[in-house]
Amino acid sequence: MTKIKTTMVFLLFAGLLFAQEMTGLDIMLKVYNRPTGDDMTANLTMTLENSRGDQRIREIKQFLKEMGDMDKKIMFFISPADVRNTSFMNWSYADENKNDDQWIYLPALKKVKRISSDSKSDYFMGSDFTYDDLGDRHPSQDTHTVLKEESIDGVDCYVVESIPKDEEYMYSRTVTWVVKDKWIGLKKEFYDEDEDFLKRLTLKEYKEFGDVIIITNVAMKNEQKNHQTEMKLSDVKINTGIADRQFTERMMKRGF
Amino acid sequence: MRKITKLIMAGSLVVASVMAQPLDFSGYARTYLGVLTNDSLDYAINQNTFNLNIEKKMGNVGFLANATMYQYPNSDLNFDLSELYMDIFFDNMDLRLGRQMIIWGKADGVFITDIISPKDLGEFLLRDFDEIRTGVTSLKADYYLGNNTLEFVWIPTFTSTLMPDESSIWSRTPSFDLPVTIDYSQKEVRGKLENSEAFLKFSGMSSLIDYELMAGTMWDDDPTMHISPVMEEGNPQPLGLTLTPKHHRLNLFGGSFSTEIKGFVVRGEGAYYTGKQFSALNPMNNMAIDLLEKDYLHYLLGTDFNIGETRLSTQFIQRAILDYDDTIVQDEMDNMMTFLVNRTFLRETLTLQLFSYVGLNFEDALIRPTIAYDIADGFEILAGANIFYRNDDTDPPSIQEMFGYYDENDMVYLKLKYSF
């Protein structure tokens, strides 16, 4: 079973059964390398909530596929109405030194534009998730330490602190609670460049498709600004044999 | 006869299959008020717009109709059927037939290889990008080879650029010392097979580079003004001038590319045009009444990049007339730049943007700051300004000044838009 490096942060929250006495890096590599299927189709609903409780909804249809040493993803924006029919395609590579390739199709302009992928710290569609949060950050980019073992609501977890090797990275550190038996991240805390607590990611739901675990509901709360984003996956389909041609300029323009 | 029957039956099947699915409606309503900031404080625009997009897709066929109604105070409704087309999708090929907008190239706000859909310049370049082009009835066929596409476009009947009314503040008329009569008798291009337009493009998308190679045979969207003096027998001095707008045939080939280098998206686009008519000075009377046919090159180089959360873009554009003759009115080289700065705030609900064209030959510019706020999903309020700058004090401004010519048309405006 090959794996998909999806852009969803869900994938940081699953793992394999593992041996005892693993290092922080071992744990995060297991999470990173977990089986996720050859392809996936799903509807994504993002609910953005501000400090007053006002909500805005973003709906997306997405397709993901692993193709050898690269993963391809295409997203079609369904709502709100002013971004309807916009599509976004991302090709990411196993080679850590190679940047993602990204394109956006803007229906008003009726053309596909290549865009810079050098904006990982930008927030995705105004949500509390940065592009990097949604990406597949390789464990070798951070130094990992197992801080402790902890049980949360009866679920045994390893608590792993990850400190980026790049001092310019947007987070000074993250702390992840990785479930021992499932190897799913139960929660993750992010600290800003000043080492102040910034935001918390919480797992709300996951589904198992054979040996593939897909997180289907997570919430990210920005504690400094008191707003949050919930991401829900629905109508999830795994290994349906999505054709390679789904990830082309033709489909970006045509839609799903 | 049997063939015709089969065609009708096939067409009926396509229509029936399309109609079997529910329609998908979208569009927007918009109110738009602009005020000139000169002494007159006249309204530059006072417009209400309703756009409706009806779409249907089912399996291998699809249909789209996009219509816009414009309402102005004390005026009839203006109706524009922007697009109306059918799609037929095959495994490796798509066919689109009907009135459609076709956009080529990698340039932003500049038309180099993006010359298939005619432009609506009724408000100069100020319309939104989805309104500045008009649909054109055509056949478009795309054949796909992996990430490469071969596209053929055939336009049976030529449609010219829509120019502003003569009474419009955006009208641009050459000035002469003599009385002028305009003869429109040759402006229309008759709809017949030999007058059709055809374009071919081969494009590819890869991790390394996106590219397009294109060629076309077409009519010049902008009519050439043929100017002839009105003479009286026995009088060597002309009594007036007759201006006869006429479209001429153009051929072009060109291409474009886009790639990313260390976080910078680098774009280029260029086209070589043959058959263009340029106004030239008559050596006898020093009036711009002659025409010279010359080839010219039109190209740009641009880059898009981010600094923090701010998105920036700049382009350099040059049009060079080849085998230049000193009597040609236009400069041999016409240079322009564009600049874009864009940043969002408040979880992408507030957007500040500055876009500007800068003409380097005449040191003129169009500067377009905007601030847009999403009141709620689909509801947007936008305030902006269009500032025309010219460095030349000569009066009246030269018609060659692309932006400075409208120095008196500075305006501020407000738009409220609801998308559904």
XYZ file of C-alpha atoms in Angstrom:
676
model
C 0.000 0.000 0.000
C 1.427 3.288 -1.006
C 0.682 6.481 0.753
C -0.756 9.813 -0.101
C 0.888 12.863 1.339
C -2.290 14.876 1.510
C -2.370 18.550 2.273
C -4.757 17.952 5.108
C -3.377 18.187 8.563
C -5.390 15.091 9.321
C -2.574 13.019 8.023
C -0.236 14.141 10.724
C -2.582 12.433 13.085
C -2.379 8.843 12.112
C 0.296 6.217 12.467
C 1.315 2.606 12.592
C 1.657 0.142 15.421
C 5.137 0.581 16.645
C 7.841 -0.961 18.706
C 8.770 0.205 22.179
C 11.303 2.901 23.078
C 10.996 4.910 19.946
C 12.595 8.323 19.668
C 10.624 11.428 18.814
C 11.869 11.209 15.244
C 10.854 7.538 15.025
C 7.346 8.435 16.134
C 6.952 11.307 13.713
C 8.365 9.211 10.860
C 5.806 6.531 11.600
C 3.085 9.144 11.502
C 4.513 10.576 8.288
C 4.836 7.206 6.584
C 1.528 5.714 7.574
C -0.598 4.093 4.847
C -3.188 6.441 3.464
C -4.308 4.755 0.262
C -3.457 5.427 -3.360
C -6.058 8.090 -3.876
C -8.858 9.883 -2.079
C -11.936 11.893 -2.979
C -13.806 13.933 -0.378
C -15.927 16.976 0.264
C -14.326 19.446 2.632
C -16.362 21.912 4.663
C -14.546 24.638 6.565
C -16.427 26.592 9.176
C -14.677 29.803 10.190
C -15.898 31.262 13.451
C -14.850 34.624 14.835
C -14.679 35.758 18.445
C -18.352 36.811 18.347
C -19.419 33.379 17.148
C -20.266 34.546 13.601
C -19.671 31.770 11.108
C -18.579 31.656 7.478
C -18.673 28.458 5.467
C -16.282 27.365 2.712
C -17.024 24.206 0.721
C -14.506 22.394 -1.431
C -14.442 19.193 -3.475
C -11.001 17.652 -3.485
C -9.151 14.846 -5.219
C -5.784 13.457 -4.131
C -3.510 10.900 -5.709
C -0.023 9.552 -5.225
C 1.944 9.177 -8.440
C 5.325 7.639 -7.691
C 7.514 10.227 -6.035
C 4.941 12.957 -6.323
C 1.487 13.617 -4.921
C -1.136 15.544 -6.805
C -4.130 17.339 -5.408
C -6.880 19.322 -7.037
C -9.493 21.346 -5.179
C -12.670 22.834 -6.604
C -14.227 25.665 -4.642
C -17.979 25.396 -4.339
C -18.823 28.184 -1.908
C -18.945 31.050 -1.094
C -20.455 32.160 -4.377
C -17.764 34.690 -5.228
C -15.112 31.959 -5.447
C -17.348 29.341 -7.031
C -15.665 27.384 -9.862
C -12.221 28.513 -8.768
C -9.868 25.545 -8.689
C -6.442 24.981 -7.192
C -3.910 22.295 -8.093
C -0.823 21.306 -6.131
C 1.956 18.903 -7.060
C 4.253 18.031 -4.162
C 7.418 15.980 -4.303
C 9.213 13.435 -2.155
C 12.394 15.425 -2.756
C 12.540 17.790 0.219
C 14.568 20.285 -1.788
C 11.949 20.645 -4.463
C 9.195 23.214 -3.978
C 5.590 22.364 -4.659
C 4.128 23.420 -7.986
C 0.836 25.260 -7.693
C -1.720 26.619 -10.119
C -4.996 28.416 -9.684
C -7.844 28.697 -12.150
C -9.815 31.917 -11.818
C -13.115 31.672 -13.672
C -13.366 35.454 -14.048
C -10.043 35.487 -15.908
C -10.740 32.139 -17.591
C -7.157 31.072 -17.338
C -4.888 28.932 -15.245
C -2.083 30.816 -13.511
C 1.017 29.343 -11.950
C 1.430 30.768 -8.463
C 4.311 30.847 -6.064
C 4.342 28.097 -3.468
C 6.663 30.210 -1.340
C 3.881 31.365 0.965
C 3.566 28.508 3.400
C 2.840 30.826 6.307
C -0.239 32.317 4.597
C -3.592 31.249 5.936
C -5.660 29.023 3.677
C -8.870 30.808 2.584
C -8.883 32.977 5.683
C -8.977 29.961 7.979
C -6.776 29.263 11.008
C -4.777 26.713 9.005
C -1.682 27.899 7.180
C -0.717 26.201 3.932
C 2.109 24.593 5.871
C -0.317 23.257 8.493
C -2.174 21.572 5.664
C 0.960 20.280 4.021
C 3.080 17.262 4.584
C 6.033 18.612 6.552
C 8.822 16.084 6.565
C 9.970 15.070 10.085
C 13.598 15.686 9.126
C 12.867 19.426 9.105
C 12.423 19.414 12.897
C 14.192 18.096 15.960
C 11.800 15.839 17.898
C 11.853 14.994 21.591
C 9.511 12.725 23.507
C 8.511 14.896 26.461
C 6.386 12.371 28.301
C 3.657 9.786 28.043
C 0.187 10.934 28.969
C -3.306 9.530 29.082
C -6.129 11.755 27.864
C -9.659 10.472 28.499
C -8.229 6.960 28.753
C -6.245 7.226 25.514
C -2.509 6.664 25.931
C -0.380 9.154 24.039
C 3.227 10.070 23.444
C 3.790 13.783 23.771
C 6.349 14.874 21.193
C 7.904 18.312 20.975
C 9.114 19.387 17.532
C 11.511 22.308 17.141
C 12.209 23.514 13.605
C 15.784 23.457 12.389
C 15.047 26.582 10.350
C 15.019 29.500 12.793
C 12.941 31.562 10.363
C 10.058 29.085 10.494
C 6.732 30.581 11.561
C 6.458 28.419 14.682
C 9.100 28.273 17.398
C 7.862 24.792 18.365
C 4.910 22.440 18.227
C 3.790 19.779 20.671
C 1.837 16.767 19.398
C -0.093 14.162 21.386
C 0.234 10.954 19.335
C -2.115 8.084 20.255
C -0.110 4.938 21.018
C -2.320 2.236 19.654
C -3.710 4.099 16.667
C -0.827 6.495 16.050
C -3.231 9.301 15.482
C -2.532 12.768 16.784
C -5.109 13.646 19.395
C -4.104 17.277 19.600
C -1.305 19.593 18.608
C -0.205 22.899 20.061
C 1.566 25.619 18.090
C 3.828 28.299 19.588
C 4.598 31.499 17.699
C 7.997 33.034 16.960
C 8.015 34.677 20.392
C 7.418 31.241 21.935
C 3.921 32.281 23.052
C 1.103 29.779 22.765
C -0.666 30.516 19.475
C -3.218 27.866 18.548
C -4.425 24.357 19.230
C -5.491 21.629 16.827
C -7.970 19.108 18.193
C -9.031 15.804 16.675
C -12.794 15.371 16.724
C -13.402 12.349 14.511
C -11.630 9.788 12.359
C -12.726 6.880 10.184
C -11.007 3.633 9.325
C -11.028 2.270 5.786
C -9.343 -1.111 6.245
C -5.828 -0.272 7.396
C -6.175 3.321 6.268
C -7.136 5.917 8.855
C -8.567 9.211 7.683
C -9.204 12.025 10.125
C -12.581 13.453 9.183
C -13.041 16.277 11.657
C -10.537 18.620 13.274
C -10.721 22.064 14.805
C -7.975 24.672 14.988
C -8.458 27.388 17.588
C -6.318 30.500 17.602
C -6.072 31.225 21.320
C -4.465 34.633 20.829
C -7.243 35.971 18.614
C -10.019 33.765 19.920
C -11.264 32.513 16.578
C -11.345 29.011 15.189
C -11.816 26.874 12.105
C -13.421 23.473 11.919
C -12.637 21.195 8.974
C -14.938 18.327 8.157
C -14.496 15.695 5.490
C -17.564 13.978 4.133
C -18.309 11.489 1.385
C -14.760 10.159 1.688
C -13.760 7.577 -0.908
C -10.431 5.728 -0.863
C -8.691 3.851 -3.684
C -11.291 4.434 -6.352
C -8.673 4.578 -9.092
C -8.800 8.285 -9.919
C -7.378 8.773 -13.413
C -4.129 10.721 -13.835
C -5.901 13.105 -16.160
C -7.986 14.384 -13.239
C -4.942 16.462 -12.269
C -4.553 18.573 -15.391
C -5.293 22.068 -16.654
C -8.211 20.593 -18.570
C -9.958 19.497 -15.388
C -9.137 22.707 -13.547
C -11.137 24.571 -16.174
C -13.845 21.987 -16.636
C -14.580 21.278 -12.979
C -15.413 18.004 -11.301
C -30.914 13.333 -46.291
C -30.146 10.357 -44.079
C -27.060 12.168 -42.785
C -29.104 15.235 -41.902
C -31.669 13.087 -40.096
C -28.896 11.418 -38.120
C -27.403 14.780 -37.229
C -30.787 16.068 -36.042
C -31.317 12.919 -34.010
C -27.854 13.168 -32.485
C -28.455 16.826 -31.686
C -31.805 15.988 -30.100
C -30.141 13.338 -27.967
C -27.524 15.832 -26.798
C -30.196 18.405 -25.930
C -32.397 15.791 -24.255
C -29.527 14.456 -22.171
C -28.594 17.961 -21.114
C -32.161 18.866 -20.168
C -32.545 15.765 -18.020
C -30.498 17.362 -15.238
C -31.332 20.376 -13.059
C -29.871 23.720 -14.024
C -27.150 25.366 -11.987
C -27.740 29.094 -11.416
C -25.164 31.605 -10.272
C -24.358 35.252 -10.888
C -24.301 38.577 -9.174
C -26.134 41.841 -8.600
C -24.084 45.010 -8.415
C -24.604 48.701 -7.988
C -21.771 50.959 -9.117
C -21.409 54.717 -8.760
C -18.400 56.715 -9.882
C -17.782 60.470 -9.629
C -15.254 62.500 -11.570
C -13.017 64.441 -9.234
C -12.523 67.368 -11.613
C -14.447 70.603 -11.138
C -17.575 69.203 -12.765
C -18.111 66.421 -10.204
C -20.060 64.653 -12.950
C -20.960 61.037 -12.512
C -18.462 58.975 -14.450
C -20.755 56.016 -14.098
C -24.077 55.248 -12.422
C -24.889 51.654 -13.178
C -26.888 48.729 -11.826
C -25.960 45.305 -13.089
C -27.557 41.888 -12.921
C -25.584 38.919 -14.154
C -27.036 35.456 -14.502
C -25.041 32.353 -15.278
C -26.958 29.194 -16.132
C -24.968 26.030 -16.405
C -25.663 22.389 -16.839
C -23.278 19.473 -17.046
C -24.148 15.882 -17.601
C -21.639 13.241 -18.461
C -20.096 14.129 -21.762
C -22.141 17.199 -22.568
C -22.612 20.605 -21.061
C -24.277 23.941 -21.623
C -23.656 27.457 -20.370
C -25.458 30.754 -20.811
C -24.199 33.957 -19.261
C -26.178 37.146 -19.652
C -25.731 40.576 -18.108
C -28.229 43.385 -17.862
C -26.979 46.938 -17.334
C -29.347 49.646 -16.154
C -28.561 53.352 -16.227
C -30.742 56.174 -14.878
C -33.323 57.406 -17.404
C -32.193 54.832 -19.889
C -33.347 51.530 -21.318
C -31.879 48.286 -20.109
C -28.747 47.197 -21.952
C -28.558 43.466 -22.435
C -25.365 41.577 -23.146
C -25.325 37.871 -23.873
C -21.715 37.298 -22.894
C -21.642 33.579 -23.530
C -23.917 30.877 -24.855
C -22.243 27.606 -25.729
C -22.485 23.834 -25.699
C -19.727 21.458 -24.697
C -19.130 17.950 -25.921
C -16.449 16.045 -24.034
C -14.626 13.045 -25.494
C -11.879 10.953 -23.927
C -9.049 13.066 -25.290
C -10.903 15.919 -26.874
C -13.381 18.676 -26.026
C -15.543 20.628 -28.419
C -17.146 23.926 -27.494
C -19.512 25.614 -29.924
C -21.267 28.937 -29.558
C -20.619 32.402 -28.211
C -17.711 32.119 -25.826
C -14.796 33.973 -24.324
C -11.393 32.538 -25.131
C -8.417 33.787 -23.152
C -4.833 32.943 -24.059
C -1.474 34.029 -22.712
C 0.184 34.691 -19.371
C -0.044 38.480 -19.211
C -2.147 40.371 -16.690
C -4.119 43.347 -17.968
C -2.221 43.421 -21.272
C -3.300 41.914 -24.578
C -0.489 40.290 -26.540
C -1.539 36.770 -27.538
C -4.874 37.249 -25.793
C -6.500 38.540 -28.969
C -9.259 36.062 -29.743
C -12.158 37.510 -27.777
C -12.750 41.129 -28.741
C -12.582 43.776 -26.051
C -15.240 46.114 -24.758
C -13.432 49.409 -24.292
C -16.603 51.367 -23.581
C -15.036 52.325 -20.251
C -11.427 52.248 -21.449
C -9.604 49.548 -19.403
C -11.609 50.104 -16.234
C -14.120 47.286 -16.472
C -13.624 44.160 -14.436
C -11.580 41.593 -16.316
C -14.599 39.330 -16.848
C -16.457 42.240 -18.472
C -13.731 43.792 -20.564
C -13.908 40.977 -23.102
C -16.921 40.072 -25.157
C -17.919 36.639 -26.289
C -17.365 35.601 -29.864
C -19.269 32.948 -31.771
C -16.757 30.259 -32.517
C -15.813 26.628 -32.595
C -13.106 25.588 -30.152
C -11.571 22.134 -30.280
C -9.051 20.927 -27.692
C -7.076 17.737 -28.156
C -5.223 16.486 -25.081
C -1.967 14.571 -24.924
C -1.214 14.107 -21.231
C -0.430 17.566 -19.925
C -0.199 19.000 -23.436
C -3.083 20.511 -25.362
C -3.563 21.299 -29.019
C -6.288 23.909 -29.392
C -7.930 25.083 -32.579
C -10.318 28.023 -32.750
C -12.385 29.010 -35.744
C -14.365 32.247 -35.742
C -16.702 32.353 -38.726
C -17.649 36.019 -38.373
C -15.369 38.810 -37.220
C -16.410 40.966 -34.286
C -14.469 44.151 -33.656
C -13.485 45.815 -30.401
C -16.342 47.829 -28.925
C -15.246 51.442 -28.732
C -16.734 54.188 -26.539
C -19.526 56.326 -27.929
C -18.352 59.602 -29.386
C -20.074 61.406 -26.504
C -18.333 59.266 -23.887
C -15.607 60.642 -21.643
C -13.578 57.661 -22.830
C -13.859 58.535 -26.505
C -10.507 59.166 -28.132
C -10.617 61.131 -31.365
C -7.659 62.439 -33.323
C -7.715 66.192 -33.717
C -7.202 67.896 -37.074
C -7.109 71.502 -38.110
C -9.544 70.748 -40.913
C -13.197 69.717 -40.775
C -13.582 65.971 -40.571
C -16.203 63.655 -42.040
C -16.324 60.006 -40.985
C -17.283 57.444 -43.594
C -18.324 54.140 -41.976
C -19.100 52.419 -45.286
C -16.052 50.151 -45.122
C -15.993 49.439 -41.407
C -17.953 46.219 -41.492
C -16.232 42.961 -42.388
C -18.717 40.859 -44.317
C -19.584 37.523 -42.799
C -18.280 34.977 -45.276
C -15.923 32.041 -45.146
C -12.867 33.843 -46.496
C -13.324 36.518 -43.821
C -13.264 34.054 -40.950
C -10.490 33.920 -38.356
C -8.507 30.886 -37.221
C -6.074 30.267 -34.379
C -3.942 27.340 -33.304
C -2.210 26.844 -29.979
C -0.034 24.105 -28.537
C 0.413 24.340 -24.790
C 1.973 22.297 -22.043
C 2.058 22.226 -18.282
C 4.890 20.655 -16.327
C 6.751 21.063 -13.090
C 9.527 22.927 -14.887
C 7.525 25.292 -17.072
C 4.132 26.090 -18.547
C 4.219 27.240 -22.146
C 2.051 28.133 -25.115
C 2.950 28.361 -28.799
C 0.350 29.980 -30.977
C -0.406 31.297 -34.445
C -3.393 32.989 -35.974
C -4.846 34.689 -38.975
C -7.277 37.390 -37.998
C -8.653 40.842 -38.525
C -7.120 43.750 -36.667
C -9.565 44.384 -33.810
C -8.881 48.086 -33.996
C -9.881 49.662 -37.313
C -7.275 51.577 -39.240
C -8.294 55.130 -40.014
C -7.837 55.817 -43.737
C -7.661 59.570 -44.164
C -8.148 61.306 -47.448
C -8.222 65.059 -48.102
C -11.351 66.603 -49.589
C -10.127 68.647 -52.533
C -11.780 71.271 -54.639
C -10.799 71.692 -58.247
C -8.376 74.532 -58.665
C -7.652 74.774 -54.948
C -4.422 73.093 -53.834
C -5.433 73.289 -50.188
C -7.757 70.545 -48.848
C -11.146 71.726 -47.632
C -11.477 68.941 -45.120
C -10.669 65.326 -44.387
C -12.618 62.120 -44.802
C -11.880 59.447 -42.189
C -12.712 55.938 -43.283
C -12.276 53.278 -40.575
C -11.418 49.923 -42.062
C -10.244 46.635 -40.588
C -7.188 44.956 -42.049
C -6.021 41.389 -42.005
C -3.271 40.467 -39.533
C -1.224 37.335 -39.073
C 0.675 36.549 -35.936
C 2.649 33.891 -34.192
C 3.882 33.908 -30.662
C 3.988 32.202 -27.352
C 4.177 32.542 -23.623
C 5.710 30.822 -20.633
C 5.500 30.743 -16.881
C 7.844 29.133 -14.390
C 8.875 29.446 -10.754
C 12.414 30.269 -9.712
C 13.082 30.308 -5.974
C 9.685 31.669 -5.028
C 9.449 34.055 -7.992
C 6.976 33.206 -10.739
C 8.561 34.441 -13.960
C 6.231 35.035 -16.905
C 6.864 35.972 -20.492
C 4.719 36.458 -23.540
C 5.411 37.673 -27.043
C 3.907 37.842 -30.505
C 5.126 38.802 -33.964
C 2.435 40.569 -35.977
C 2.480 41.071 -39.727
C 0.240 43.328 -41.783
C -0.354 46.144 -39.302
C -1.137 49.566 -40.742
C 0.491 52.505 -38.973
C -0.397 56.169 -39.386
C 2.366 58.219 -40.962
C 2.975 61.855 -41.786
C 2.450 62.924 -45.343
C 5.670 64.670 -46.465
C 3.731 67.182 -48.594
C 1.516 68.626 -45.885
C 2.963 67.104 -42.706
C -0.442 65.693 -41.781
C -0.867 62.197 -40.349
C -2.899 60.980 -43.282
C -0.636 58.289 -44.748
C -0.493 54.611 -43.830
C 2.527 52.340 -43.761
C 2.320 48.586 -43.393
C 4.893 47.262 -40.938
C 5.484 44.188 -38.855
C 5.798 44.619 -35.148
C 6.807 42.740 -32.068
C 4.825 42.903 -28.837
C 6.156 41.193 -25.748
C 6.378 41.298 -21.976
C 8.413 39.931 -19.132
C 6.984 39.840 -15.639
C 7.278 38.350 -12.199
C 4.955 37.567 -9.281
C 6.264 37.137 -5.768
C 5.390 37.482 -2.109
C 6.953 39.537 0.638
C 5.459 38.206 3.817
C 1.732 38.185 3.280
C 1.882 40.843 0.568
C 1.539 39.715 -3.032
C 3.435 41.711 -5.625
C 3.628 41.605 -9.382
C 5.319 43.648 -12.065
C 5.489 43.463 -15.852
C 7.546 45.231 -18.514
C 5.843 45.485 -21.892
C 7.366 46.642 -25.159
C 5.933 47.071 -28.627
C 8.594 47.510 -31.291
C 7.811 48.483 -34.892
C 10.207 46.710 -37.219
C 11.838 48.353 -40.221
C 10.730 51.651 -38.701
C 10.125 54.716 -40.840
C 10.589 58.124 -39.282
C 7.283 59.372 -40.697
C 5.299 56.906 -38.560
C 3.353 58.750 -35.896
C 3.834 56.151 -33.190
C 7.195 55.774 -31.518
C 9.411 52.969 -32.772
C 9.422 51.506 -29.286
C 6.509 51.849 -26.920
C 7.359 50.840 -23.381
C 5.040 50.284 -20.467
C 5.144 48.728 -17.024
C 2.498 47.433 -14.660
C 2.664 47.087 -10.900
C 0.428 45.223 -8.483
C 0.464 45.162 -4.684
C -2.197 43.135 -2.890
C -2.696 42.229 0.733
C -5.571 40.768 2.679
C -6.455 41.328 6.321
C -9.059 40.130 8.827
C -9.032 36.504 7.646
C -9.170 37.525 3.989
C -12.306 39.633 4.392
C -10.492 42.925 3.809
C -8.370 43.390 0.694
C -6.165 46.348 -0.159
C -4.856 46.530 -3.685
C -2.925 48.921 -5.858
C -2.643 48.267 -9.574
C -1.039 50.664 -11.984
C -0.081 50.991 -15.616
C 2.885 53.257 -16.256
C 3.612 54.493 -19.792
C 7.342 55.078 -20.103
C 7.303 56.958 -23.410
C 5.017 59.769 -22.278
C 5.545 59.338 -18.532
C 1.837 58.875 -17.998
C 0.039 56.429 -15.744
C -3.206 54.946 -14.546
C -3.179 54.261 -10.801
C -5.972 52.132 -9.354
C -6.109 51.777 -5.549
C -8.996 49.731 -4.133
C -10.215 48.609 -0.754
C -12.723 45.758 -0.610
C -14.514 44.292 2.376
C -16.630 41.134 2.513
C -19.562 42.174 4.668
C -20.787 38.587 4.617
C -20.157 35.601 2.378
C -21.035 36.781 -1.137
C -21.572 40.441 -0.129
C -18.715 42.761 -1.024
C -18.337 46.507 -0.779
C -15.502 48.033 -2.775
C -14.236 51.589 -2.875
C -11.616 52.706 -5.306
C -10.105 55.429 -7.408
C -8.858 55.698 -10.979
C -6.134 58.296 -11.152
C -4.778 59.314 -14.537
C -1.419 61.006 -14.462
C 0.430 62.864 -17.198
C 3.758 64.616 -17.052
C 3.275 66.536 -20.291
C 1.619 69.954 -20.052
C 0.773 70.346 -23.734
C -2.871 70.991 -24.388
C -4.729 69.098 -25.727
C -3.017 65.839 -24.776
C -1.666 63.705 -27.572
C -3.846 60.818 -28.692
C -0.717 58.705 -28.348
C -0.767 59.179 -24.582
C -2.526 56.023 -23.494
C -3.318 57.173 -19.952
C -2.422 60.859 -19.896
C -5.079 61.494 -22.524
C -7.675 60.988 -19.773
C -6.014 63.305 -17.276
C -9.356 65.014 -16.657
C -11.107 61.721 -15.918
C -9.811 61.013 -12.414
C -12.609 59.394 -10.480
C -13.584 57.761 -7.214
C -16.170 55.032 -7.113
C -18.100 52.658 -4.921
C -19.387 49.191 -5.770
C -21.673 46.950 -3.788
C -21.882 43.411 -5.095
C -23.822 40.341 -4.091
C -22.744 37.036 -5.606
C -25.028 34.028 -5.558
